[in-house]
PDB file of N, CA and C in Angstrom:
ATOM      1  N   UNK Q   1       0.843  -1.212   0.000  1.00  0.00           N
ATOM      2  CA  UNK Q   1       0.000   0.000   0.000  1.00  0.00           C
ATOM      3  C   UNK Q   1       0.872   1.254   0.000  1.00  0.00           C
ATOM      4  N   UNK Q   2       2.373   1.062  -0.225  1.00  0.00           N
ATOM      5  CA  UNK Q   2       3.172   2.038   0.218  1.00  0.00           C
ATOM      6  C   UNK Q   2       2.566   3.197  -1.181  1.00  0.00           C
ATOM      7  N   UNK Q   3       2.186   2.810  -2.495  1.00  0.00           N
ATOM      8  CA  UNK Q   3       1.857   3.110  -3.498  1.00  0.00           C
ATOM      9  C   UNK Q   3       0.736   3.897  -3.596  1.00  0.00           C
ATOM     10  N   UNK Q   4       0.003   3.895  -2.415  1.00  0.00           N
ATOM     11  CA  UNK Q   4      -1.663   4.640  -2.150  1.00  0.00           C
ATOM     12  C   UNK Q   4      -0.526   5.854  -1.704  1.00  0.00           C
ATOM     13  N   UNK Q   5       0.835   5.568  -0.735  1.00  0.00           N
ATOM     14  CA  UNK Q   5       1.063   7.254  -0.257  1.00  0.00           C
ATOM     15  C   UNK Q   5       1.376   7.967  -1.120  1.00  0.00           C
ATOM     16  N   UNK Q   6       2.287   7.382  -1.930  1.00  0.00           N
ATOM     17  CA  UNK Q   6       3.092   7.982  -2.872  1.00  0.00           C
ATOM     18  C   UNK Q   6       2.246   8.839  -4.105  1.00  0.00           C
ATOM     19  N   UNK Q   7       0.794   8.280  -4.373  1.00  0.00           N
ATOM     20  CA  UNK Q   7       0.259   8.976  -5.535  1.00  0.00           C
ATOM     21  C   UNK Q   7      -0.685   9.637  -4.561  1.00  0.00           C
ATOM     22  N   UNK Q   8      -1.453   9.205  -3.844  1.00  0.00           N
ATOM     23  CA  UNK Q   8      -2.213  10.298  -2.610  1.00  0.00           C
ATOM     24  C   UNK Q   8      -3.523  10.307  -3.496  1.00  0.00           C
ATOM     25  N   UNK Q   9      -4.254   9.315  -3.664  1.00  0.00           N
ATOM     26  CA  UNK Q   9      -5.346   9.489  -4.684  1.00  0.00           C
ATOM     27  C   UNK Q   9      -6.550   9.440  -2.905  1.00  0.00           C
ATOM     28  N   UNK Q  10      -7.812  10.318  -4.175  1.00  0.00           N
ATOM     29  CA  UNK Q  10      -9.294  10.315  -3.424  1.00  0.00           C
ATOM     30  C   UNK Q  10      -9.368   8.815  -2.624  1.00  0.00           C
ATOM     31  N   UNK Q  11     -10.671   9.330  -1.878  1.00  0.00           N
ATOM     32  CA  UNK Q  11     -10.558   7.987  -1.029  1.00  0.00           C
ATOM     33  C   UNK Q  11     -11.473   7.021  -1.839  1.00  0.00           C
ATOM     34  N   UNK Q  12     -12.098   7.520  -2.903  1.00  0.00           N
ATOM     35  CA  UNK Q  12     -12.963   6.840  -3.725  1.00  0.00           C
ATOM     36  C   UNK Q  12     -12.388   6.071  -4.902  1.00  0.00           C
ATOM     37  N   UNK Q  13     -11.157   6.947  -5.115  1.00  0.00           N
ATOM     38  CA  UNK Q  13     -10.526   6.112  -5.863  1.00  0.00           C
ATOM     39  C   UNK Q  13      -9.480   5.258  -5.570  1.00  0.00           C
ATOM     40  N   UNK Q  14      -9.364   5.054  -4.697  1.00  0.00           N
ATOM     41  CA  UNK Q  14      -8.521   4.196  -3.318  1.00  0.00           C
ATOM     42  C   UNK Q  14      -9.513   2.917  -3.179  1.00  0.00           C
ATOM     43  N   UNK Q  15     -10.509   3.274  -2.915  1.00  0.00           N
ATOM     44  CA  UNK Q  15     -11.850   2.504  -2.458  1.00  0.00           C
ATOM     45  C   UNK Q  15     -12.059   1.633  -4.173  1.00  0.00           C
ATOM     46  N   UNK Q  16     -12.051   2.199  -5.040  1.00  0.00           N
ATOM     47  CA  UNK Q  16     -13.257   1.830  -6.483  1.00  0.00           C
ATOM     48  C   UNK Q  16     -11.385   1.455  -7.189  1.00  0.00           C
ATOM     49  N   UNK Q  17     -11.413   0.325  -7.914  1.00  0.00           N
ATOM     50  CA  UNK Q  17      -9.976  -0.060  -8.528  1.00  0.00           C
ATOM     51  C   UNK Q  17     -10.487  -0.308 -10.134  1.00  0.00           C
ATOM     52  N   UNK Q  18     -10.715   0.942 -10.796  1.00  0.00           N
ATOM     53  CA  UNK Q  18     -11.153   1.218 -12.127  1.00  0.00           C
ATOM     54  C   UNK Q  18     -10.371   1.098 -13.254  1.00  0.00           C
ATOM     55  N   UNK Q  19     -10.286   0.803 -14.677  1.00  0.00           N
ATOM     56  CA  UNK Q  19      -9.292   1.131 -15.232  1.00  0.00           C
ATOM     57  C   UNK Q  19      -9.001   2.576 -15.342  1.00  0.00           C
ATOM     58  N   UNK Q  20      -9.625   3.344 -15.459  1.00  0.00           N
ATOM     59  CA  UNK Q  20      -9.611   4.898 -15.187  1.00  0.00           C
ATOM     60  C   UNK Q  20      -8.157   5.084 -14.285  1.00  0.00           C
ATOM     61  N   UNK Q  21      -8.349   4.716 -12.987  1.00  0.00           N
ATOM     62  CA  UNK Q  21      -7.917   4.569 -11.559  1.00  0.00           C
ATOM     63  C   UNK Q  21      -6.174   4.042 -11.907  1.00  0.00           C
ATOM     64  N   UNK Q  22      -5.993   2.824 -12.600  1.00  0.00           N
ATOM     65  CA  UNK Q  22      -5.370   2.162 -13.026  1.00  0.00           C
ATOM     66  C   UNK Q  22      -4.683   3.173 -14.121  1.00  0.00           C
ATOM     67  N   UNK Q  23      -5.041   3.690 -15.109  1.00  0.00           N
ATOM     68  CA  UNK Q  23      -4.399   4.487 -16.043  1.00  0.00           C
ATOM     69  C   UNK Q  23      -3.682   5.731 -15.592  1.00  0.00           C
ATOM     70  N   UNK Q  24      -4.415   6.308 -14.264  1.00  0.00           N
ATOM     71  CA  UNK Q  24      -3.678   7.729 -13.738  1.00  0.00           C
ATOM     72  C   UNK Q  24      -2.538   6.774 -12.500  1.00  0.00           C
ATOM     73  N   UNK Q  25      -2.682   5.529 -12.461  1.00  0.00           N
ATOM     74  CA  UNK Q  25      -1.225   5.364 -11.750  1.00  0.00           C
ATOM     75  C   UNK Q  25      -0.108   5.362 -12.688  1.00  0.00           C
ATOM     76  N   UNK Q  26      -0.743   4.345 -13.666  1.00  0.00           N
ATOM     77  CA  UNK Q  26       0.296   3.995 -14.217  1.00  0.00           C
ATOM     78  C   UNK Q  26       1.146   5.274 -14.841  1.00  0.00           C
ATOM     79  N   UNK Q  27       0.303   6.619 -15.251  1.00  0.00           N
ATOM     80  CA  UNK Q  27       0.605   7.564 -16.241  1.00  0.00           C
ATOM     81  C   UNK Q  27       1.466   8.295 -15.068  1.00  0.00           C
ATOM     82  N   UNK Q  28       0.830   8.718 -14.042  1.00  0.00           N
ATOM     83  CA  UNK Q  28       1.941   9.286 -12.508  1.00  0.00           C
ATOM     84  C   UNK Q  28       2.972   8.467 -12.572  1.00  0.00           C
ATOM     85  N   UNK Q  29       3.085   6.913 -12.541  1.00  0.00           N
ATOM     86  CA  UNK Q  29       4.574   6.234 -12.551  1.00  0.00           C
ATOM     87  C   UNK Q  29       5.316   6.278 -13.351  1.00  0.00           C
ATOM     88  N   UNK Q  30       5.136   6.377 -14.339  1.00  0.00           N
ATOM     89  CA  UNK Q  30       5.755   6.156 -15.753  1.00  0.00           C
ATOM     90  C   UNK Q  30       6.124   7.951 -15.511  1.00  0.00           C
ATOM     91  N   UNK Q  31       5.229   9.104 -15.293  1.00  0.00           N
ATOM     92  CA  UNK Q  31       5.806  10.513 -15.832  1.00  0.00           C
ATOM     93  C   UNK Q  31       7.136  10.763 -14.532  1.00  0.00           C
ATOM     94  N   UNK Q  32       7.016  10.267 -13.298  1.00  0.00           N
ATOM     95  CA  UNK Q  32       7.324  10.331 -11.961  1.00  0.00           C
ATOM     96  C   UNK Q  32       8.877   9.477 -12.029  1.00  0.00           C
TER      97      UNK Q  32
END
């Protein structure tokens, strides 16, 4: 879960595991 601190997302999107959800990690990891 160290990965919930590091991007600091809503609690809804913490809560709901969307591809949406999934695309703004991956796009934060990859730009980050």
């Amino acid at each position: 879960m160290d990965s919930a601190r590091t991007i600091t997302p809503t609690r809804s999107e913490t809560a709901v595991d969307t591809p949406t959800t999934r695309r703004r990690r991956i796009a934060r990891s990859t730009t980050g």
